[in-house]
Amino acid sequence: MTDRFFLSLLFFLLAQTVFADSRTLVSLRADLGSGSLQPVLARQALVPVPDRVLARWVQDVDIEQFAITGFNENRDRFAARVRLHFSDGGVGFLRLEGEPGARYRLTEWYDYSSGLQLSDLASYGDEFEAGKGKAFLTMLQDSPGAAELADLAAGEPALLALWLAQCSGQPCEEQALAAQTGTGKPAVWQLKQALMASEQNAYREISGKLHVAIGDDPYLWWLEGQFALSHERCGWVHSALRQAWLRHPDNRPLADVALQCHLAMMQQGTAFLDALSESLGADALAIAIRRYYQQQNVSIPADYQPWAQPGEK
């Protein structure tokens, strides 16, 4: 048992060293550190269109920070899981695959937010140059909120995902989201749609698949909490959010959304609030509780008064 543990530890340390010295990782970090997705998109070797055109398809947003949450590589291939934090406060998740090296080339790109996958777009080929495909791209660029886009992209999940990616954070996002159809691949938009449609079983299935694909990422839990609060579905997620925060006690956004769902459900018991008070400090917890009820424009319930007083429990 001791020898097996030692060999496993040695393999882990060697793998960490290889990844730390990876020329692919160095280049990927430099590209993401530019604050834009365009340098990464310029590495793609799949969709046969100019990079400047592809960059228009995938809305470029300012990257405030990023984290490479998963990475593996061999001589021929690499795969990376990336979390992006945007300057507008949003969070996105990508899976990148391709040929490794300092001049790595992407042969796959999957956006977990919209479900956009480069290989799906590549299958269209010349169809983007004429007819329905060209009309869709032209309208997407000129009028992304046009109702006609739903008809042009009907039955084409890749085009629908492209529409949603282009409209992320924009007024047209609601239209694009309503038009989406399932593809069997996990996507964050499916969480929002299931919560909006009150489909608890669908939500649990989608949530499980996403956490398998993305991992136990505190910011994915944070997003779920935000969606649940927006659609008054904290009853579905409050327990999972508390457990996720216990695994990631240093993540303040997750703590905040878990607290809000806890308060929305009027949960009894003190263990969670005690844990938050110990981790965040009594004063910080008191401020968060008072702010929540001020936003709701209601009085703080008597059960929560002890935690709403600065310096007290």
PDB file of C-alpha atoms in Angstrom:
ATOM      1  CA  MET A   1       0.000   0.000   0.000  1.00  0.00           C
ATOM      2  CA  THR A   2       2.856   2.374   0.916  1.00  0.00           C
ATOM      3  CA  ASP A   3       4.687   1.695  -2.344  1.00  0.00           C
ATOM      4  CA  ARG A   4       1.511   2.230  -4.359  1.00  0.00           C
ATOM      5  CA  PHE A   5       0.855   5.536  -2.599  1.00  0.00           C
ATOM      6  CA  PHE A   6       4.434   6.661  -3.208  1.00  0.00           C
ATOM      7  CA  LEU A   7       4.269   5.800  -6.909  1.00  0.00           C
ATOM      8  CA  SER A   8       0.919   7.606  -7.261  1.00  0.00           C
ATOM      9  CA  LEU A   9       2.329  10.667  -5.530  1.00  0.00           C
ATOM     10  CA  LEU A  10       5.455  10.587  -7.705  1.00  0.00           C
ATOM     11  CA  PHE A  11       3.331  10.342 -10.867  1.00  0.00           C
ATOM     12  CA  PHE A  12       1.208  13.258  -9.699  1.00  0.00           C
ATOM     13  CA  LEU A  13       4.243  15.415  -9.004  1.00  0.00           C
ATOM     14  CA  LEU A  14       5.844  14.537 -12.347  1.00  0.00           C
ATOM     15  CA  ALA A  15       2.581  15.322 -14.171  1.00  0.00           C
ATOM     16  CA  GLN A  16       2.375  18.666 -12.401  1.00  0.00           C
ATOM     17  CA  THR A  17       5.936  19.441 -13.481  1.00  0.00           C
ATOM     18  CA  VAL A  18       5.208  18.514 -17.103  1.00  0.00           C
ATOM     19  CA  PHE A  19       2.112  20.706 -17.185  1.00  0.00           C
ATOM     20  CA  ALA A  20       3.893  23.567 -15.461  1.00  0.00           C
ATOM     21  CA  ASP A  21       6.568  23.492 -18.169  1.00  0.00           C
ATOM     22  CA  SER A  22       4.100  22.939 -21.028  1.00  0.00           C
ATOM     23  CA  ARG A  23       4.693  25.287 -23.933  1.00  0.00           C
ATOM     24  CA  THR A  24       1.016  24.880 -24.795  1.00  0.00           C
ATOM     25  CA  LEU A  25      -0.021  26.162 -21.378  1.00  0.00           C
ATOM     26  CA  VAL A  26       2.378  29.095 -21.586  1.00  0.00           C
ATOM     27  CA  SER A  27       0.945  30.168 -24.944  1.00  0.00           C
ATOM     28  CA  LEU A  28      -2.666  29.578 -23.895  1.00  0.00           C
ATOM     29  CA  ARG A  29      -2.205  31.654 -20.750  1.00  0.00           C
ATOM     30  CA  ALA A  30      -0.599  34.437 -22.778  1.00  0.00           C
ATOM     31  CA  ASP A  31      -3.504  34.450 -25.248  1.00  0.00           C
ATOM     32  CA  LEU A  32      -6.131  34.523 -22.504  1.00  0.00           C
ATOM     33  CA  GLY A  33      -4.122  37.112 -20.590  1.00  0.00           C
ATOM     34  CA  SER A  34      -4.580  39.522 -23.508  1.00  0.00           C
ATOM     35  CA  GLY A  35      -8.086  40.213 -22.187  1.00  0.00           C
ATOM     36  CA  SER A  36      -9.738  39.022 -25.400  1.00  0.00           C
ATOM     37  CA  LEU A  37     -10.847  35.751 -26.988  1.00  0.00           C
ATOM     38  CA  GLN A  38      -9.601  36.776 -30.411  1.00  0.00           C
ATOM     39  CA  PRO A  39      -6.003  35.496 -29.968  1.00  0.00           C
ATOM     40  CA  VAL A  40      -7.404  32.093 -28.959  1.00  0.00           C
ATOM     41  CA  LEU A  41      -9.860  32.021 -31.850  1.00  0.00           C
ATOM     42  CA  ALA A  42      -7.045  32.905 -34.232  1.00  0.00           C
ATOM     43  CA  ARG A  43      -5.464  29.548 -33.327  1.00  0.00           C
ATOM     44  CA  GLN A  44      -8.414  27.528 -34.631  1.00  0.00           C
ATOM     45  CA  ALA A  45      -7.730  25.211 -37.539  1.00  0.00           C
ATOM     46  CA  LEU A  46     -11.206  23.897 -38.193  1.00  0.00           C
ATOM     47  CA  VAL A  47     -13.685  26.417 -39.564  1.00  0.00           C
ATOM     48  CA  PRO A  48     -12.595  27.473 -43.090  1.00  0.00           C
ATOM     49  CA  VAL A  49     -13.326  31.176 -42.748  1.00  0.00           C
ATOM     50  CA  PRO A  50     -11.032  34.137 -42.028  1.00  0.00           C
ATOM     51  CA  ASP A  51     -10.328  34.724 -38.324  1.00  0.00           C
ATOM     52  CA  ARG A  52     -11.816  38.227 -38.517  1.00  0.00           C
ATOM     53  CA  VAL A  53     -15.128  36.705 -39.673  1.00  0.00           C
ATOM     54  CA  LEU A  54     -15.100  34.037 -36.971  1.00  0.00           C
ATOM     55  CA  ALA A  55     -14.419  36.698 -34.342  1.00  0.00           C
ATOM     56  CA  ARG A  56     -17.624  38.474 -35.415  1.00  0.00           C
ATOM     57  CA  TRP A  57     -19.609  35.265 -34.937  1.00  0.00           C
ATOM     58  CA  VAL A  58     -18.419  34.821 -31.365  1.00  0.00           C
ATOM     59  CA  GLN A  59     -19.022  38.069 -29.556  1.00  0.00           C
ATOM     60  CA  ASP A  60     -15.726  39.360 -28.179  1.00  0.00           C
ATOM     61  CA  VAL A  61     -15.960  40.369 -24.538  1.00  0.00           C
ATOM     62  CA  ASP A  62     -13.398  41.801 -22.148  1.00  0.00           C
ATOM     63  CA  ILE A  63     -11.777  39.104 -20.012  1.00  0.00           C
ATOM     64  CA  GLU A  64     -10.984  40.411 -16.547  1.00  0.00           C
ATOM     65  CA  GLN A  65      -9.410  37.183 -15.308  1.00  0.00           C
ATOM     66  CA  PHE A  66      -9.330  33.499 -16.158  1.00  0.00           C
ATOM     67  CA  ALA A  67      -8.511  30.115 -14.666  1.00  0.00           C
ATOM     68  CA  ILE A  68      -7.409  26.939 -16.424  1.00  0.00           C
ATOM     69  CA  THR A  69      -9.319  24.446 -14.281  1.00  0.00           C
ATOM     70  CA  GLY A  70      -8.290  21.295 -16.141  1.00  0.00           C
ATOM     71  CA  PHE A  71      -5.501  20.362 -18.524  1.00  0.00           C
ATOM     72  CA  ASN A  72      -4.007  17.253 -20.076  1.00  0.00           C
ATOM     73  CA  GLU A  73      -1.559  16.810 -22.902  1.00  0.00           C
ATOM     74  CA  ASN A  74       0.444  14.208 -24.762  1.00  0.00           C
ATOM     75  CA  ARG A  75       2.683  14.409 -27.788  1.00  0.00           C
ATOM     76  CA  ASP A  76      -0.178  14.709 -30.241  1.00  0.00           C
ATOM     77  CA  ARG A  77      -3.132  16.265 -28.403  1.00  0.00           C
ATOM     78  CA  PHE A  78      -4.089  18.582 -25.597  1.00  0.00           C
ATOM     79  CA  ALA A  79      -7.348  19.463 -23.890  1.00  0.00           C
ATOM     80  CA  ALA A  80      -8.005  22.362 -21.545  1.00  0.00           C
ATOM     81  CA  ARG A  81     -10.975  23.418 -19.448  1.00  0.00           C
ATOM     82  CA  VAL A  82     -11.119  27.196 -18.953  1.00  0.00           C
ATOM     83  CA  ARG A  83     -13.198  29.499 -16.777  1.00  0.00           C
ATOM     84  CA  LEU A  84     -13.501  33.093 -17.919  1.00  0.00           C
ATOM     85  CA  HIS A  85     -14.483  36.075 -15.770  1.00  0.00           C
ATOM     86  CA  PHE A  86     -15.736  38.985 -17.860  1.00  0.00           C
ATOM     87  CA  SER A  87     -15.552  42.666 -17.011  1.00  0.00           C
ATOM     88  CA  ASP A  88     -19.366  42.897 -16.893  1.00  0.00           C
ATOM     89  CA  GLY A  89     -19.442  40.378 -14.028  1.00  0.00           C
ATOM     90  CA  GLY A  90     -20.375  37.354 -16.127  1.00  0.00           C
ATOM     91  CA  VAL A  91     -18.677  33.969 -16.058  1.00  0.00           C
ATOM     92  CA  GLY A  92     -18.141  31.545 -18.938  1.00  0.00           C
ATOM     93  CA  PHE A  93     -16.719  28.051 -19.383  1.00  0.00           C
ATOM     94  CA  LEU A  94     -14.856  26.636 -22.383  1.00  0.00           C
ATOM     95  CA  ARG A  95     -13.364  23.309 -23.403  1.00  0.00           C
ATOM     96  CA  LEU A  96     -10.488  23.628 -25.867  1.00  0.00           C
ATOM     97  CA  GLU A  97      -8.796  20.795 -27.749  1.00  0.00           C
ATOM     98  CA  GLY A  98      -6.080  20.731 -30.334  1.00  0.00           C
ATOM     99  CA  GLU A  99      -2.486  20.167 -31.363  1.00  0.00           C
ATOM    100  CA  PRO A 100      -0.016  21.070 -28.585  1.00  0.00           C
ATOM    101  CA  GLY A 101       3.029  23.293 -28.650  1.00  0.00           C
ATOM    102  CA  ALA A 102       4.066  26.918 -28.391  1.00  0.00           C
ATOM    103  CA  ARG A 103       2.101  27.512 -31.593  1.00  0.00           C
ATOM    104  CA  TYR A 104      -0.807  25.326 -30.569  1.00  0.00           C
ATOM    105  CA  ARG A 105      -3.711  24.918 -32.975  1.00  0.00           C
ATOM    106  CA  LEU A 106      -7.323  24.463 -31.910  1.00  0.00           C
ATOM    107  CA  THR A 107      -9.241  21.664 -33.564  1.00  0.00           C
ATOM    108  CA  GLU A 108     -12.217  21.927 -31.205  1.00  0.00           C
ATOM    109  CA  TRP A 109     -13.875  24.617 -29.139  1.00  0.00           C
ATOM    110  CA  TYR A 110     -16.943  24.073 -26.987  1.00  0.00           C
ATOM    111  CA  ASP A 111     -18.641  26.954 -25.188  1.00  0.00           C
ATOM    112  CA  TYR A 112     -20.582  25.532 -22.244  1.00  0.00           C
ATOM    113  CA  SER A 113     -22.623  28.729 -21.935  1.00  0.00           C
ATOM    114  CA  SER A 114     -24.226  28.683 -25.388  1.00  0.00           C
ATOM    115  CA  GLY A 115     -23.486  25.137 -26.566  1.00  0.00           C
ATOM    116  CA  LEU A 116     -21.491  26.511 -29.526  1.00  0.00           C
ATOM    117  CA  GLN A 117     -19.058  23.949 -30.963  1.00  0.00           C
ATOM    118  CA  LEU A 118     -16.609  24.708 -33.747  1.00  0.00           C
ATOM    119  CA  SER A 119     -16.873  21.287 -35.374  1.00  0.00           C
ATOM    120  CA  ASP A 120     -20.632  21.794 -35.757  1.00  0.00           C
ATOM    121  CA  LEU A 121     -20.037  25.087 -37.564  1.00  0.00           C
ATOM    122  CA  ALA A 122     -17.374  23.492 -39.732  1.00  0.00           C
ATOM    123  CA  SER A 123     -19.918  20.986 -41.035  1.00  0.00           C
ATOM    124  CA  TYR A 124     -21.741  23.828 -42.793  1.00  0.00           C
ATOM    125  CA  GLY A 125     -18.769  24.675 -44.992  1.00  0.00           C
ATOM    126  CA  ASP A 126     -19.837  26.514 -48.142  1.00  0.00           C
ATOM    127  CA  GLU A 127     -23.452  26.774 -46.970  1.00  0.00           C
ATOM    128  CA  PHE A 128     -22.472  29.975 -45.178  1.00  0.00           C
ATOM    129  CA  GLU A 129     -21.599  31.543 -48.526  1.00  0.00           C
ATOM    130  CA  ALA A 130     -25.054  31.376 -50.100  1.00  0.00           C
ATOM    131  CA  GLY A 131     -28.761  30.852 -49.510  1.00  0.00           C
ATOM    132  CA  LYS A 132     -30.176  30.337 -46.048  1.00  0.00           C
ATOM    133  CA  GLY A 133     -26.783  30.151 -44.340  1.00  0.00           C
ATOM    134  CA  LYS A 134     -25.601  33.446 -45.776  1.00  0.00           C
ATOM    135  CA  ALA A 135     -28.930  35.118 -44.974  1.00  0.00           C
ATOM    136  CA  PHE A 136     -28.667  33.923 -41.382  1.00  0.00           C
ATOM    137  CA  LEU A 137     -25.130  35.256 -40.910  1.00  0.00           C
ATOM    138  CA  THR A 138     -25.992  38.584 -42.526  1.00  0.00           C
ATOM    139  CA  MET A 139     -29.047  39.069 -40.325  1.00  0.00           C
ATOM    140  CA  LEU A 140     -27.160  37.898 -37.238  1.00  0.00           C
ATOM    141  CA  GLN A 141     -24.570  40.603 -37.859  1.00  0.00           C
ATOM    142  CA  ASP A 142     -26.982  43.390 -38.803  1.00  0.00           C
ATOM    143  CA  SER A 143     -30.098  42.617 -36.713  1.00  0.00           C
ATOM    144  CA  PRO A 144     -29.410  39.979 -34.008  1.00  0.00           C
ATOM    145  CA  GLY A 145     -32.839  40.661 -32.480  1.00  0.00           C
ATOM    146  CA  ALA A 146     -34.770  39.966 -35.691  1.00  0.00           C
ATOM    147  CA  ALA A 147     -37.611  37.460 -35.333  1.00  0.00           C
ATOM    148  CA  GLU A 148     -36.710  35.989 -38.745  1.00  0.00           C
ATOM    149  CA  LEU A 149     -33.557  34.454 -37.266  1.00  0.00           C
ATOM    150  CA  ALA A 150     -35.641  31.794 -35.524  1.00  0.00           C
ATOM    151  CA  ASP A 151     -37.016  30.645 -38.883  1.00  0.00           C
ATOM    152  CA  LEU A 152     -33.628  30.751 -40.625  1.00  0.00           C
ATOM    153  CA  ALA A 153     -32.023  28.676 -37.848  1.00  0.00           C
ATOM    154  CA  ALA A 154     -34.959  26.307 -37.269  1.00  0.00           C
ATOM    155  CA  GLY A 155     -33.799  22.710 -37.018  1.00  0.00           C
ATOM    156  CA  GLU A 156     -30.138  23.772 -36.963  1.00  0.00           C
ATOM    157  CA  PRO A 157     -28.804  23.557 -33.367  1.00  0.00           C
ATOM    158  CA  ALA A 158     -25.381  24.882 -34.409  1.00  0.00           C
ATOM    159  CA  LEU A 159     -26.906  28.068 -35.838  1.00  0.00           C
ATOM    160  CA  LEU A 160     -29.119  28.472 -32.790  1.00  0.00           C
ATOM    161  CA  ALA A 161     -26.075  28.143 -30.526  1.00  0.00           C
ATOM    162  CA  LEU A 162     -24.227  30.703 -32.641  1.00  0.00           C
ATOM    163  CA  TRP A 163     -27.173  33.082 -32.230  1.00  0.00           C
ATOM    164  CA  LEU A 164     -27.142  32.632 -28.454  1.00  0.00           C
ATOM    165  CA  ALA A 165     -23.372  33.143 -28.286  1.00  0.00           C
ATOM    166  CA  GLN A 166     -23.680  36.359 -30.281  1.00  0.00           C
ATOM    167  CA  CYS A 167     -26.505  37.632 -28.053  1.00  0.00           C
ATOM    168  CA  SER A 168     -24.968  36.755 -24.691  1.00  0.00           C
ATOM    169  CA  GLY A 169     -25.617  39.643 -22.317  1.00  0.00           C
ATOM    170  CA  GLN A 170     -27.469  41.575 -25.035  1.00  0.00           C
ATOM    171  CA  PRO A 171     -31.187  42.478 -25.383  1.00  0.00           C
ATOM    172  CA  CYS A 172     -31.607  39.708 -27.968  1.00  0.00           C
ATOM    173  CA  GLU A 173     -30.504  36.988 -25.513  1.00  0.00           C
ATOM    174  CA  GLU A 174     -34.074  36.227 -24.417  1.00  0.00           C
ATOM    175  CA  GLN A 175     -35.195  35.606 -28.019  1.00  0.00           C
ATOM    176  CA  ALA A 176     -32.191  33.409 -28.764  1.00  0.00           C
ATOM    177  CA  LEU A 177     -32.668  31.435 -25.548  1.00  0.00           C
ATOM    178  CA  ALA A 178     -36.342  30.781 -26.287  1.00  0.00           C
ATOM    179  CA  ALA A 179     -35.438  29.337 -29.702  1.00  0.00           C
ATOM    180  CA  GLN A 180     -32.831  26.838 -28.457  1.00  0.00           C
ATOM    181  CA  THR A 181     -33.350  23.079 -28.826  1.00  0.00           C
ATOM    182  CA  GLY A 182     -31.593  20.267 -26.973  1.00  0.00           C
ATOM    183  CA  THR A 183     -28.535  18.626 -28.524  1.00  0.00           C
ATOM    184  CA  GLY A 184     -27.549  16.102 -25.868  1.00  0.00           C
ATOM    185  CA  LYS A 185     -24.493  18.178 -24.925  1.00  0.00           C
ATOM    186  CA  PRO A 186     -24.602  19.938 -21.537  1.00  0.00           C
ATOM    187  CA  ALA A 187     -24.898  23.725 -21.656  1.00  0.00           C
ATOM    188  CA  VAL A 188     -25.487  26.395 -19.016  1.00  0.00           C
ATOM    189  CA  TRP A 189     -28.442  27.845 -20.936  1.00  0.00           C
ATOM    190  CA  GLN A 190     -30.285  24.581 -20.320  1.00  0.00           C
ATOM    191  CA  LEU A 191     -30.136  25.230 -16.566  1.00  0.00           C
ATOM    192  CA  LYS A 192     -31.793  28.601 -17.018  1.00  0.00           C
ATOM    193  CA  GLN A 193     -34.420  27.185 -19.362  1.00  0.00           C
ATOM    194  CA  ALA A 194     -35.304  24.314 -16.993  1.00  0.00           C
ATOM    195  CA  LEU A 195     -35.608  26.689 -14.041  1.00  0.00           C
ATOM    196  CA  MET A 196     -37.806  29.032 -16.078  1.00  0.00           C
ATOM    197  CA  ALA A 197     -40.017  26.134 -17.184  1.00  0.00           C
ATOM    198  CA  SER A 198     -40.329  24.646 -13.664  1.00  0.00           C
ATOM    199  CA  GLU A 199     -38.905  21.312 -14.843  1.00  0.00           C
ATOM    200  CA  GLN A 200     -37.177  20.044 -11.705  1.00  0.00           C
ATOM    201  CA  ASN A 201     -36.211  16.633 -13.066  1.00  0.00           C
ATOM    202  CA  ALA A 202     -34.776  18.221 -16.211  1.00  0.00           C
ATOM    203  CA  TYR A 203     -32.871  20.713 -14.074  1.00  0.00           C
ATOM    204  CA  ARG A 204     -31.317  17.993 -11.911  1.00  0.00           C
ATOM    205  CA  GLU A 205     -30.268  15.967 -14.947  1.00  0.00           C
ATOM    206  CA  ILE A 206     -28.707  18.985 -16.667  1.00  0.00           C
ATOM    207  CA  SER A 207     -26.990  20.140 -13.485  1.00  0.00           C
ATOM    208  CA  GLY A 208     -25.475  16.699 -12.950  1.00  0.00           C
ATOM    209  CA  LYS A 209     -24.130  16.499 -16.501  1.00  0.00           C
ATOM    210  CA  LEU A 210     -22.639  19.989 -16.295  1.00  0.00           C
ATOM    211  CA  HIS A 211     -20.835  19.271 -13.050  1.00  0.00           C
ATOM    212  CA  VAL A 212     -19.405  16.074 -14.528  1.00  0.00           C
ATOM    213  CA  ALA A 213     -18.166  18.002 -17.578  1.00  0.00           C
ATOM    214  CA  ILE A 214     -16.960  21.196 -15.859  1.00  0.00           C
ATOM    215  CA  GLY A 215     -16.099  19.773 -12.443  1.00  0.00           C
ATOM    216  CA  ASP A 216     -16.989  20.966  -8.962  1.00  0.00           C
ATOM    217  CA  ASP A 217     -16.460  24.595  -9.902  1.00  0.00           C
ATOM    218  CA  PRO A 218     -17.724  27.115  -7.312  1.00  0.00           C
ATOM    219  CA  TYR A 219     -18.637  29.598 -10.038  1.00  0.00           C
ATOM    220  CA  LEU A 220     -20.908  27.098 -11.763  1.00  0.00           C
ATOM    221  CA  TRP A 221     -22.694  26.663  -8.426  1.00  0.00           C
ATOM    222  CA  TRP A 222     -22.797  30.460  -8.122  1.00  0.00           C
ATOM    223  CA  LEU A 223     -24.477  30.701 -11.539  1.00  0.00           C
ATOM    224  CA  GLU A 224     -27.044  28.079 -10.556  1.00  0.00           C
ATOM    225  CA  GLY A 225     -27.801  30.052  -7.426  1.00  0.00           C
ATOM    226  CA  GLN A 226     -28.245  33.251  -9.431  1.00  0.00           C
ATOM    227  CA  PHE A 227     -30.656  31.532 -11.812  1.00  0.00           C
ATOM    228  CA  ALA A 228     -32.565  29.975  -8.898  1.00  0.00           C
ATOM    229  CA  LEU A 229     -32.961  33.339  -7.188  1.00  0.00           C
ATOM    230  CA  SER A 230     -34.126  35.005 -10.407  1.00  0.00           C
ATOM    231  CA  HIS A 231     -36.787  32.355 -11.025  1.00  0.00           C
ATOM    232  CA  GLU A 232     -37.703  31.672  -7.378  1.00  0.00           C
ATOM    233  CA  ARG A 233     -36.401  28.102  -7.432  1.00  0.00           C
ATOM    234  CA  CYS A 234     -34.219  28.142  -4.314  1.00  0.00           C
ATOM    235  CA  GLY A 235     -36.166  25.156  -3.036  1.00  0.00           C
ATOM    236  CA  TRP A 236     -34.429  23.062  -5.678  1.00  0.00           C
ATOM    237  CA  VAL A 237     -30.885  24.195  -5.025  1.00  0.00           C
ATOM    238  CA  HIS A 238     -30.437  25.607  -1.520  1.00  0.00           C
ATOM    239  CA  SER A 239     -29.138  22.367  -0.003  1.00  0.00           C
ATOM    240  CA  ALA A 240     -26.654  21.771  -2.857  1.00  0.00           C
ATOM    241  CA  LEU A 241     -25.469  25.386  -2.616  1.00  0.00           C
ATOM    242  CA  ARG A 242     -24.751  25.039   1.102  1.00  0.00           C
ATOM    243  CA  GLN A 243     -22.799  21.847   0.508  1.00  0.00           C
ATOM    244  CA  ALA A 244     -20.882  23.452  -2.373  1.00  0.00           C
ATOM    245  CA  TRP A 245     -19.914  26.389  -0.163  1.00  0.00           C
ATOM    246  CA  LEU A 246     -18.660  24.021   2.546  1.00  0.00           C
ATOM    247  CA  ARG A 247     -16.329  22.561  -0.099  1.00  0.00           C
ATOM    248  CA  HIS A 248     -15.286  26.066  -1.252  1.00  0.00           C
ATOM    249  CA  PRO A 249     -15.438  28.204   1.922  1.00  0.00           C
ATOM    250  CA  ASP A 250     -13.132  30.882   0.509  1.00  0.00           C
ATOM    251  CA  ASN A 251     -15.434  31.709  -2.408  1.00  0.00           C
ATOM    252  CA  ARG A 252     -17.336  34.846  -1.384  1.00  0.00           C
ATOM    253  CA  PRO A 253     -19.765  35.021  -4.370  1.00  0.00           C
ATOM    254  CA  LEU A 254     -20.857  31.437  -3.668  1.00  0.00           C
ATOM    255  CA  ALA A 255     -21.259  32.238   0.036  1.00  0.00           C
ATOM    256  CA  ASP A 256     -23.444  35.218  -0.850  1.00  0.00           C
ATOM    257  CA  VAL A 257     -25.781  33.357  -3.203  1.00  0.00           C
ATOM    258  CA  ALA A 258     -26.014  30.368  -0.835  1.00  0.00           C
ATOM    259  CA  LEU A 259     -26.982  32.757   1.976  1.00  0.00           C
ATOM    260  CA  GLN A 260     -29.625  34.459  -0.154  1.00  0.00           C
ATOM    261  CA  CYS A 261     -31.226  31.133  -1.087  1.00  0.00           C
ATOM    262  CA  HIS A 262     -31.072  30.056   2.554  1.00  0.00           C
ATOM    263  CA  LEU A 263     -32.878  33.229   3.624  1.00  0.00           C
ATOM    264  CA  ALA A 264     -35.401  32.949   0.777  1.00  0.00           C
ATOM    265  CA  MET A 265     -36.342  29.465   2.011  1.00  0.00           C
ATOM    266  CA  MET A 266     -36.645  30.612   5.655  1.00  0.00           C
ATOM    267  CA  GLN A 267     -34.517  27.653   6.703  1.00  0.00           C
ATOM    268  CA  GLN A 268     -34.524  26.693  10.355  1.00  0.00           C
ATOM    269  CA  GLY A 269     -31.429  25.770  12.320  1.00  0.00           C
ATOM    270  CA  THR A 270     -28.188  27.589  12.984  1.00  0.00           C
ATOM    271  CA  ALA A 271     -25.392  25.427  11.581  1.00  0.00           C
ATOM    272  CA  PHE A 272     -25.093  27.145   8.200  1.00  0.00           C
ATOM    273  CA  LEU A 273     -25.272  30.684   9.597  1.00  0.00           C
ATOM    274  CA  ASP A 274     -22.772  29.723  12.301  1.00  0.00           C
ATOM    275  CA  ALA A 275     -20.388  28.423   9.635  1.00  0.00           C
ATOM    276  CA  LEU A 276     -20.790  31.584   7.545  1.00  0.00           C
ATOM    277  CA  SER A 277     -20.209  33.769  10.599  1.00  0.00           C
ATOM    278  CA  GLU A 278     -17.034  31.900  11.474  1.00  0.00           C
ATOM    279  CA  SER A 279     -15.714  32.053   7.909  1.00  0.00           C
ATOM    280  CA  LEU A 280     -16.785  35.559   6.845  1.00  0.00           C
ATOM    281  CA  GLY A 281     -16.931  37.265  10.209  1.00  0.00           C
ATOM    282  CA  ALA A 282     -20.000  38.273  12.191  1.00  0.00           C
ATOM    283  CA  ASP A 283     -19.995  41.826  10.857  1.00  0.00           C
ATOM    284  CA  ALA A 284     -19.824  40.764   7.194  1.00  0.00           C
ATOM    285  CA  LEU A 285     -22.645  38.259   7.691  1.00  0.00           C
ATOM    286  CA  ALA A 286     -24.787  40.853   9.467  1.00  0.00           C
ATOM    287  CA  ILE A 287     -24.321  43.307   6.596  1.00  0.00           C
ATOM    288  CA  ALA A 288     -25.252  40.639   4.022  1.00  0.00           C
ATOM    289  CA  ILE A 289     -28.418  39.652   5.904  1.00  0.00           C
ATOM    290  CA  ARG A 290     -29.548  43.258   6.342  1.00  0.00           C
ATOM    291  CA  ARG A 291     -28.841  44.036   2.679  1.00  0.00           C
ATOM    292  CA  TYR A 292     -30.899  41.031   1.538  1.00  0.00           C
ATOM    293  CA  TYR A 293     -33.991  42.074   3.486  1.00  0.00           C
ATOM    294  CA  GLN A 294     -33.591  45.717   2.478  1.00  0.00           C
ATOM    295  CA  GLN A 295     -33.667  44.621  -1.156  1.00  0.00           C
ATOM    296  CA  GLN A 296     -36.798  42.568  -0.441  1.00  0.00           C
ATOM    297  CA  ASN A 297     -38.277  45.580   1.366  1.00  0.00           C
ATOM    298  CA  VAL A 298     -39.380  43.432   4.318  1.00  0.00           C
ATOM    299  CA  SER A 299     -38.406  43.265   7.973  1.00  0.00           C
ATOM    300  CA  ILE A 300     -35.779  40.821   9.174  1.00  0.00           C
ATOM    301  CA  PRO A 301     -37.546  37.771  10.697  1.00  0.00           C
ATOM    302  CA  ALA A 302     -37.047  37.287  14.411  1.00  0.00           C
ATOM    303  CA  ASP A 303     -35.224  33.964  13.825  1.00  0.00           C
ATOM    304  CA  TYR A 304     -32.451  35.792  11.923  1.00  0.00           C
ATOM    305  CA  GLN A 305     -32.146  38.839  14.178  1.00  0.00           C
ATOM    306  CA  PRO A 306     -29.229  37.403  16.216  1.00  0.00           C
ATOM    307  CA  TRP A 307     -27.098  37.140  13.036  1.00  0.00           C
ATOM    308  CA  ALA A 308     -28.168  40.568  11.737  1.00  0.00           C
ATOM    309  CA  GLN A 309     -26.499  42.466  14.556  1.00  0.00           C
ATOM    310  CA  PRO A 310     -22.861  43.506  13.990  1.00  0.00           C
ATOM    311  CA  GLY A 311     -20.424  41.692  16.225  1.00  0.00           C
ATOM    312  CA  GLU A 312     -23.086  39.329  17.536  1.00  0.00           C
ATOM    313  CA  LYS A 313     -24.549  35.929  16.765  1.00  0.00           C
TER     314      LYS A 313
END
